[in-house]
PDB file of C-alpha atoms in Angstrom:
ATOM      1  CA  GLY E 721      -9.198   0.029 -18.247  1.00 54.00           C
ATOM      2  CA  ALA E 722     -10.271  -2.136 -15.355  1.00 77.00           C
ATOM      3  CA  GLY E 723      -8.251  -1.766 -12.194  1.00 93.00           C
ATOM      4  CA  VAL E 724      -7.937  -4.065  -9.218  1.00 96.00           C
ATOM      5  CA  SER E 725     -11.316  -5.081  -7.893  1.00 96.00           C
ATOM      6  CA  GLN E 726     -12.068  -6.569  -4.485  1.00 97.00           C
ATOM      7  CA  SER E 727     -15.198  -8.205  -3.161  1.00 97.00           C
ATOM      8  CA  PRO E 728     -17.020  -7.893  -0.970  1.00 97.00           C
ATOM      9  CA  ARG E 729     -16.412  -4.280   0.040  1.00 96.00           C
ATOM     10  CA  TYR E 730     -17.689  -5.001   3.535  1.00 97.00           C
ATOM     11  CA  LYS E 731     -17.800  -8.263   5.455  1.00 98.00           C
ATOM     12  CA  VAL E 732     -19.050  -9.033   8.944  1.00 98.00           C
ATOM     13  CA  ALA E 733     -18.019 -12.382  10.380  1.00 97.00           C
ATOM     14  CA  LYS E 734     -18.650 -14.111  13.670  1.00 97.00           C
ATOM     15  CA  ARG E 735     -15.559 -14.861  15.662  1.00 97.00           C
ATOM     16  CA  GLY E 736     -14.225 -18.324  14.933  1.00 97.00           C
ATOM     17  CA  ARG E 737     -15.668 -18.549  11.435  1.00 97.00           C
ATOM     18  CA  ASP E 738     -13.602 -18.751   8.275  1.00 97.00           C
ATOM     19  CA  VAL E 739     -13.805 -16.011   5.659  1.00 97.00           C
ATOM     20  CA  ALA E 740     -12.676 -15.701   2.058  1.00 97.00           C
ATOM     21  CA  LEU E 741     -11.955 -12.404   0.364  1.00 97.00           C
ATOM     22  CA  ARG E 742     -11.675 -12.137  -3.401  1.00 97.00           C
ATOM     23  CA  CYS E 743      -9.352 -10.050  -5.562  1.00 96.00           C
ATOM     24  CA  ASP E 744      -9.502  -9.598  -9.321  1.00 96.00           C
ATOM     25  CA  SER E 745      -6.182  -8.140 -10.344  1.00 94.00           C
ATOM     26  CA  ILE E 746      -5.128  -6.458 -13.572  1.00 93.00           C
ATOM     27  CA  SER E 747      -4.755  -8.792 -16.518  1.00 90.00           C
ATOM     28  CA  GLY E 748      -1.112  -9.474 -17.287  1.00 88.00           C
ATOM     29  CA  HIS E 749       0.174  -8.572 -13.846  1.00 89.00           C
ATOM     30  CA  VAL E 750       2.457 -11.213 -12.472  1.00 86.00           C
ATOM     31  CA  THR E 751       2.826 -10.216  -8.852  1.00 87.00           C
ATOM     32  CA  LEU E 752      -0.100 -10.074  -6.462  1.00 88.00           C
ATOM     33  CA  TYR E 753      -0.089  -8.905  -2.842  1.00 89.00           C
ATOM     34  CA  TRP E 754      -2.426  -8.942   0.106  1.00 92.00           C
ATOM     35  CA  TYR E 755      -2.061  -6.287   2.798  1.00 92.00           C
ATOM     36  CA  ARG E 756      -3.831  -5.663   6.060  1.00 93.00           C
ATOM     37  CA  GLN E 757      -4.452  -2.061   7.099  1.00 92.00           C
ATOM     38  CA  THR E 758      -5.578  -1.056  10.548  1.00 89.00           C
ATOM     39  CA  LEU E 759      -6.578   2.400  11.667  1.00 79.00           C
ATOM     40  CA  GLY E 760      -3.651   4.335  12.999  1.00 70.00           C
ATOM     41  CA  GLN E 761      -1.197   1.469  12.586  1.00 73.00           C
ATOM     42  CA  GLY E 762      -0.481   1.469   8.897  1.00 80.00           C
ATOM     43  CA  SER E 763      -0.345  -1.503   6.595  1.00 85.00           C
ATOM     44  CA  GLU E 764       1.548  -4.771   6.595  1.00 84.00           C
ATOM     45  CA  VAL E 765       1.972  -7.246   3.793  1.00 83.00           C
ATOM     46  CA  LEU E 766       0.300 -10.577   4.529  1.00 86.00           C
ATOM     47  CA  THR E 767       1.264 -12.578   1.515  1.00 83.00           C
ATOM     48  CA  TYR E 768       2.347 -12.255  -2.063  1.00 79.00           C
ATOM     49  CA  SER E 769       2.771 -14.469  -5.063  1.00 80.00           C
ATOM     50  CA  GLN E 770       4.874 -14.061  -8.149  1.00 75.00           C
ATOM     51  CA  SER E 771       3.636 -16.857 -10.320  1.00 63.00           C
ATOM     52  CA  ASP E 772       0.473 -18.403 -11.629  1.00 54.00           C
ATOM     53  CA  ALA E 773      -1.758 -20.422  -9.383  1.00 45.00           C
ATOM     54  CA  GLN E 774       0.576 -20.293  -6.444  1.00 52.00           C
ATOM     55  CA  ARG E 775      -0.624 -21.085  -3.013  1.00 46.00           C
ATOM     56  CA  ASP E 776       1.301 -18.804  -0.738  1.00 50.00           C
ATOM     57  CA  LYS E 777       1.306 -19.213   2.961  1.00 46.00           C
ATOM     58  CA  SER E 778       3.339 -16.335   4.267  1.00 51.00           C
ATOM     59  CA  GLY E 779       0.944 -16.571   7.137  1.00 44.00           C
ATOM     60  CA  ARG E 780       1.385 -13.306   8.955  1.00 52.00           C
ATOM     61  CA  PRO E 781       0.595 -12.939  11.747  1.00 47.00           C
ATOM     62  CA  SER E 782      -0.008 -16.660  11.961  1.00 60.00           C
ATOM     63  CA  GLY E 783      -0.806 -19.703   9.839  1.00 85.00           C
ATOM     64  CA  ARG E 784      -4.463 -18.730   9.785  1.00 91.00           C
ATOM     65  CA  PHE E 785      -3.854 -16.598   6.704  1.00 91.00           C
ATOM     66  CA  SER E 786      -3.357 -18.088   3.262  1.00 89.00           C
ATOM     67  CA  ALA E 787      -3.857 -17.011  -0.315  1.00 90.00           C
ATOM     68  CA  GLU E 788      -4.816 -19.037  -3.337  1.00 88.00           C
ATOM     69  CA  ARG E 789      -4.525 -18.009  -6.949  1.00 86.00           C
ATOM     70  CA  PRO E 790      -6.738 -20.320  -9.014  1.00 84.00           C
ATOM     71  CA  GLU E 791      -6.332 -18.068 -12.044  1.00 84.00           C
ATOM     72  CA  ARG E 792      -3.558 -15.664 -12.912  1.00 84.00           C
ATOM     73  CA  SER E 793      -5.697 -12.607 -12.247  1.00 90.00           C
ATOM     74  CA  VAL E 794      -7.786 -13.948  -9.380  1.00 92.00           C
ATOM     75  CA  SER E 795      -6.738 -14.451  -5.792  1.00 93.00           C
ATOM     76  CA  THR E 796      -8.584 -15.447  -2.659  1.00 94.00           C
ATOM     77  CA  LEU E 797      -7.356 -14.560   0.809  1.00 95.00           C
ATOM     78  CA  LYS E 798      -8.590 -17.056   3.351  1.00 94.00           C
ATOM     79  CA  ILE E 799      -8.671 -16.333   7.049  1.00 95.00           C
ATOM     80  CA  GLN E 800      -9.344 -19.280   9.277  1.00 95.00           C
ATOM     81  CA  ARG E 801     -10.909 -19.079  12.724  1.00 96.00           C
ATOM     82  CA  THR E 802     -11.291 -15.322  12.655  1.00 97.00           C
ATOM     83  CA  GLU E 803     -10.464 -13.327  15.762  1.00 95.00           C
ATOM     84  CA  GLN E 804     -11.607  -9.860  16.750  1.00 94.00           C
ATOM     85  CA  GLY E 805      -8.087  -8.628  16.117  1.00 92.00           C
ATOM     86  CA  ASP E 806      -8.528  -9.542  12.462  1.00 94.00           C
ATOM     87  CA  SER E 807     -10.918  -6.629  12.032  1.00 96.00           C
ATOM     88  CA  ALA E 808      -9.205  -4.416   9.474  1.00 96.00           C
ATOM     89  CA  VAL E 809      -9.221  -3.343   5.849  1.00 96.00           C
ATOM     90  CA  TYR E 810      -7.692  -5.988   3.592  1.00 96.00           C
ATOM     91  CA  LEU E 811      -6.073  -4.584   0.490  1.00 95.00           C
ATOM     92  CA  CYS E 812      -5.125  -6.436  -2.640  1.00 95.00           C
ATOM     93  CA  ALA E 813      -2.553  -5.071  -5.059  1.00 92.00           C
ATOM     94  CA  SER E 814      -0.933  -6.261  -8.239  1.00 91.00           C
ATOM     95  CA  SER E 815       2.032  -5.168 -10.317  1.00 88.00           C
ATOM     96  CA  PRO E 816       3.567  -6.153 -13.650  1.00 87.00           C
ATOM     97  CA  ASN E 817       6.653  -7.333 -11.778  1.00 76.00           C
ATOM     98  CA  ARG E 818       8.087  -7.046  -8.297  1.00 69.00           C
ATOM     99  CA  ASP E 819       9.848  -3.756  -8.929  1.00 71.00           C
ATOM    100  CA  SER E 820       7.047  -1.893 -10.706  1.00 78.00           C
ATOM    101  CA  GLU E 821       4.416   0.273  -9.123  1.00 86.00           C
ATOM    102  CA  ALA E 822       1.677  -1.598  -7.321  1.00 89.00           C
ATOM    103  CA  PHE E 823      -1.979  -1.006  -8.158  1.00 92.00           C
ATOM    104  CA  PHE E 824      -4.332  -1.344  -5.214  1.00 94.00           C
ATOM    105  CA  GLY E 825      -7.972  -2.266  -4.949  1.00 95.00           C
ATOM    106  CA  GLN E 826     -10.377  -0.349  -2.746  1.00 95.00           C
ATOM    107  CA  GLY E 827     -10.116  -2.945  -0.031  1.00 96.00           C
ATOM    108  CA  THR E 828     -12.492  -5.144   1.936  1.00 97.00           C
ATOM    109  CA  ARG E 829     -13.418  -3.937   5.396  1.00 96.00           C
ATOM    110  CA  LEU E 830     -13.715  -6.979   7.645  1.00 97.00           C
ATOM    111  CA  THR E 831     -15.423  -6.696  11.004  1.00 97.00           C
ATOM    112  CA  VAL E 832     -15.232  -9.685  13.333  1.00 97.00           C
ATOM    113  CA  VAL E 833     -17.925  -9.705  15.998  1.00 97.00           C
TER     114      VAL E 833
ATOM    115  CA  ASP P1207      12.903  -3.885   5.967  1.00 48.00           C
ATOM    116  CA  ALA P1208      14.047  -0.300   6.200  1.00 55.00           C
ATOM    117  CA  LYS P1209      12.008   1.749   8.619  1.00 83.00           C
ATOM    118  CA  THR P1210      10.797   5.172   7.569  1.00 91.00           C
ATOM    119  CA  THR P1211       9.808   8.137   9.681  1.00 92.00           C
ATOM    120  CA  GLN P1212       7.558  10.946   8.581  1.00 94.00           C
ATOM    121  CA  PRO P1213       5.915  13.889  10.334  1.00 95.00           C
ATOM    122  CA  ASN P1214       2.335  13.173  11.343  1.00 93.00           C
ATOM    123  CA  SER P1215       0.798  16.012   9.390  1.00 96.00           C
ATOM    124  CA  MET P1216       1.407  19.023   7.215  1.00 96.00           C
ATOM    125  CA  GLU P1217      -0.709  21.882   5.953  1.00 96.00           C
ATOM    126  CA  SER P1218      -0.409  23.692   2.682  1.00 96.00           C
ATOM    127  CA  ASN P1219      -2.194  26.404   0.741  1.00 96.00           C
ATOM    128  CA  GLU P1220      -3.737  25.641  -2.580  1.00 96.00           C
ATOM    129  CA  GLU P1221      -1.493  26.268  -5.588  1.00 96.00           C
ATOM    130  CA  GLU P1222       1.625  26.448  -3.441  1.00 96.00           C
ATOM    131  CA  PRO P1223       4.440  23.886  -3.527  1.00 96.00           C
ATOM    132  CA  VAL P1224       4.534  21.205  -0.846  1.00 97.00           C
ATOM    133  CA  HIS P1225       7.605  19.384   0.389  1.00 98.00           C
ATOM    134  CA  LEU P1226       6.909  16.153   2.271  1.00 98.00           C
ATOM    135  CA  PRO P1227       9.990  14.766   4.042  1.00 97.00           C
ATOM    136  CA  CYS P1228      10.854  11.180   4.864  1.00 96.00           C
ATOM    137  CA  ASN P1229      13.768   9.673   6.738  1.00 95.00           C
ATOM    138  CA  HIS P1230      14.963   6.156   5.932  1.00 93.00           C
ATOM    139  CA  SER P1231      18.370   6.021   7.558  1.00 92.00           C
ATOM    140  CA  THR P1232      18.607   2.204   7.476  1.00 90.00           C
ATOM    141  CA  ILE P1233      17.837   1.809   3.791  1.00 90.00           C
ATOM    142  CA  SER P1234      19.938  -0.781   1.988  1.00 87.00           C
ATOM    143  CA  GLY P1235      21.811  -0.042  -1.204  1.00 84.00           C
ATOM    144  CA  THR P1236      19.369  -1.833  -3.484  1.00 86.00           C
ATOM    145  CA  ASP P1237      16.097  -0.686  -1.933  1.00 88.00           C
ATOM    146  CA  TYR P1238      13.888   1.621  -3.930  1.00 90.00           C
ATOM    147  CA  ILE P1239      12.115   4.519  -2.253  1.00 93.00           C
ATOM    148  CA  HIS P1240       8.381   4.498  -2.936  1.00 93.00           C
ATOM    149  CA  TRP P1241       5.687   7.053  -2.280  1.00 95.00           C
ATOM    150  CA  TYR P1242       2.005   6.228  -2.262  1.00 94.00           C
ATOM    151  CA  ARG P1243      -0.986   8.280  -1.199  1.00 96.00           C
ATOM    152  CA  GLN P1244      -4.389   7.269   0.080  1.00 94.00           C
ATOM    153  CA  LEU P1245      -7.710   9.056   0.029  1.00 92.00           C
ATOM    154  CA  PRO P1246     -10.466   8.074   2.493  1.00 87.00           C
ATOM    155  CA  SER P1247     -12.195   4.786   1.647  1.00 86.00           C
ATOM    156  CA  GLN P1248      -9.797   4.095  -1.195  1.00 91.00           C
ATOM    157  CA  GLY P1249      -6.747   1.933  -1.602  1.00 92.00           C
ATOM    158  CA  PRO P1250      -3.273   3.454  -1.806  1.00 93.00           C
ATOM    159  CA  GLU P1251      -2.328   5.062  -5.096  1.00 94.00           C
ATOM    160  CA  TYR P1252       1.172   5.018  -6.509  1.00 93.00           C
ATOM    161  CA  VAL P1253       2.825   8.444  -6.690  1.00 96.00           C
ATOM    162  CA  ILE P1254       6.477   7.975  -7.551  1.00 95.00           C
ATOM    163  CA  HIS P1255       9.542   5.875  -6.816  1.00 92.00           C
ATOM    164  CA  GLY P1256      13.285   6.143  -7.260  1.00 93.00           C
ATOM    165  CA  LEU P1257      16.607   4.609  -6.365  1.00 92.00           C
ATOM    166  CA  THR P1258      19.351   7.223  -6.386  1.00 93.00           C
ATOM    167  CA  SER P1259      18.617  10.003  -8.861  1.00 91.00           C
ATOM    168  CA  ASN P1260      15.868  12.540  -8.510  1.00 93.00           C
ATOM    169  CA  VAL P1261      12.725  11.545 -10.367  1.00 95.00           C
ATOM    170  CA  ASN P1262       9.931  13.524 -11.979  1.00 96.00           C
ATOM    171  CA  ASN P1263       6.548  12.429 -13.252  1.00 93.00           C
ATOM    172  CA  ARG P1264       3.231  14.069 -13.954  1.00 92.00           C
ATOM    173  CA  MET P1265       2.164  13.841 -10.326  1.00 91.00           C
ATOM    174  CA  ALA P1266       5.226  14.865  -8.376  1.00 96.00           C
ATOM    175  CA  SER P1267       8.995  15.017  -8.039  1.00 97.00           C
ATOM    176  CA  LEU P1268      11.148  12.931  -5.752  1.00 97.00           C
ATOM    177  CA  ALA P1269      14.341  14.397  -4.390  1.00 97.00           C
ATOM    178  CA  ILE P1270      16.679  11.798  -2.917  1.00 97.00           C
ATOM    179  CA  ALA P1271      19.520  12.784  -0.625  1.00 96.00           C
ATOM    180  CA  GLU P1272      22.987  11.868  -1.771  1.00 95.00           C
ATOM    181  CA  ASP P1273      23.412   9.408   1.110  1.00 94.00           C
ATOM    182  CA  ARG P1274      19.882   8.043   0.411  1.00 95.00           C
ATOM    183  CA  LYS P1275      18.980   8.332   4.073  1.00 95.00           C
ATOM    184  CA  SER P1276      16.194  10.756   3.358  1.00 96.00           C
ATOM    185  CA  SER P1277      13.968  11.862   0.537  1.00 96.00           C
ATOM    186  CA  THR P1278      11.417  14.575  -0.170  1.00 97.00           C
ATOM    187  CA  LEU P1279       8.240  14.299  -2.176  1.00 98.00           C
ATOM    188  CA  ILE P1280       7.521  17.558  -3.942  1.00 98.00           C
ATOM    189  CA  LEU P1281       4.075  18.541  -5.141  1.00 97.00           C
ATOM    190  CA  HIS P1282       4.712  21.578  -7.289  1.00 95.00           C
ATOM    191  CA  ARG P1283       1.274  23.149  -7.001  1.00 95.00           C
ATOM    192  CA  ALA P1284      -0.990  21.641  -4.374  1.00 96.00           C
ATOM    193  CA  THR P1285      -4.658  21.257  -5.209  1.00 96.00           C
ATOM    194  CA  LEU P1286      -7.538  20.323  -2.951  1.00 96.00           C
ATOM    195  CA  ARG P1287      -7.490  16.867  -4.516  1.00 94.00           C
ATOM    196  CA  ASP P1288      -3.967  16.360  -3.183  1.00 96.00           C
ATOM    197  CA  ALA P1289      -5.273  16.249   0.386  1.00 97.00           C
ATOM    198  CA  ALA P1290      -4.509  12.674   1.455  1.00 96.00           C
ATOM    199  CA  VAL P1291      -2.268  10.516   3.589  1.00 95.00           C
ATOM    200  CA  TYR P1292       1.134  10.160   1.944  1.00 96.00           C
ATOM    201  CA  TYR P1293       3.217   7.093   2.661  1.00 94.00           C
ATOM    202  CA  CYS P1294       6.941   6.808   2.181  1.00 94.00           C
ATOM    203  CA  THR P1295       8.264   3.271   2.104  1.00 91.00           C
ATOM    204  CA  THR P1296      11.337   1.412   0.924  1.00 90.00           C
ATOM    205  CA  GLY P1297      12.188  -1.978  -0.449  1.00 82.00           C
ATOM    206  CA  ALA P1298      10.815  -4.271  -3.056  1.00 73.00           C
ATOM    207  CA  ASN P1299       7.056  -4.342  -3.595  1.00 65.00           C
ATOM    208  CA  SER P1300       6.961  -7.696  -1.891  1.00 60.00           C
ATOM    209  CA  LYS P1301       7.988  -6.107   1.360  1.00 67.00           C
ATOM    210  CA  LEU P1302       6.310  -2.742   1.175  1.00 74.00           C
ATOM    211  CA  THR P1303       4.940  -1.718   4.525  1.00 78.00           C
ATOM    212  CA  PHE P1304       3.160   1.530   5.129  1.00 82.00           C
ATOM    213  CA  GLY P1305       3.438   3.309   8.435  1.00 83.00           C
ATOM    214  CA  LYS P1306       1.061   5.980   9.587  1.00 86.00           C
ATOM    215  CA  GLY P1307       2.113   8.292   6.794  1.00 92.00           C
ATOM    216  CA  ILE P1308       1.813  12.049   6.734  1.00 95.00           C
ATOM    217  CA  THR P1309      -1.623  13.621   6.496  1.00 96.00           C
ATOM    218  CA  LEU P1310      -1.563  16.524   4.072  1.00 97.00           C
ATOM    219  CA  SER P1311      -4.263  19.173   4.402  1.00 97.00           C
ATOM    220  CA  VAL P1312      -4.693  21.737   1.654  1.00 97.00           C
ATOM    221  CA  ARG P1313      -6.319  25.057   2.435  1.00 96.00           C
ATOM    222  CA  PRO P1314      -8.282  26.775  -0.340  1.00 94.00           C
TER     223      PRO P1314
END
């Protein structure tokens, strides 16, 4: 069956511009997560939501990050005023509930120039 | 969040068992222990998770120390496709953080 899909796979953005990254999660999964992964530093969770159409603003590392969930299986991670330090792979994952295994997408590699 | 420590790398021969250790000395009583692995240019893939008892699935076994301060992921017969970065992490999915993981190399 279809897994978690992310688009685009690669994104180049000019510093200061806003970007939006899309995630299509697995149908029926309740919990959805966004992670940021940098080379040699591991991954950190940016935001997660556990309900339909929730706008979550966990905002790590700052309020520039937010996620919207217009449909149960679709989420958009928005990064405002991108900085060069935002260059990373952004991973989306979903799970049936918060204690089940998480299924990850292939990620979007964002490069801020 | 409980911090985990893993060796940076490990090598194994094909078709031999592999034991990947992880220390999580500050784990809380309700935190699960999760293992994921990641191949280049792919997202992490779930391997196994457990709470207190040892766990087995088709991919691997998870041996959890009695005090839960450490665990070992066991691949019973390593294949070349098992070469990946393996992450040990603890806590609920909502707080999963992956460190640098352990890079497993498998020699043919």
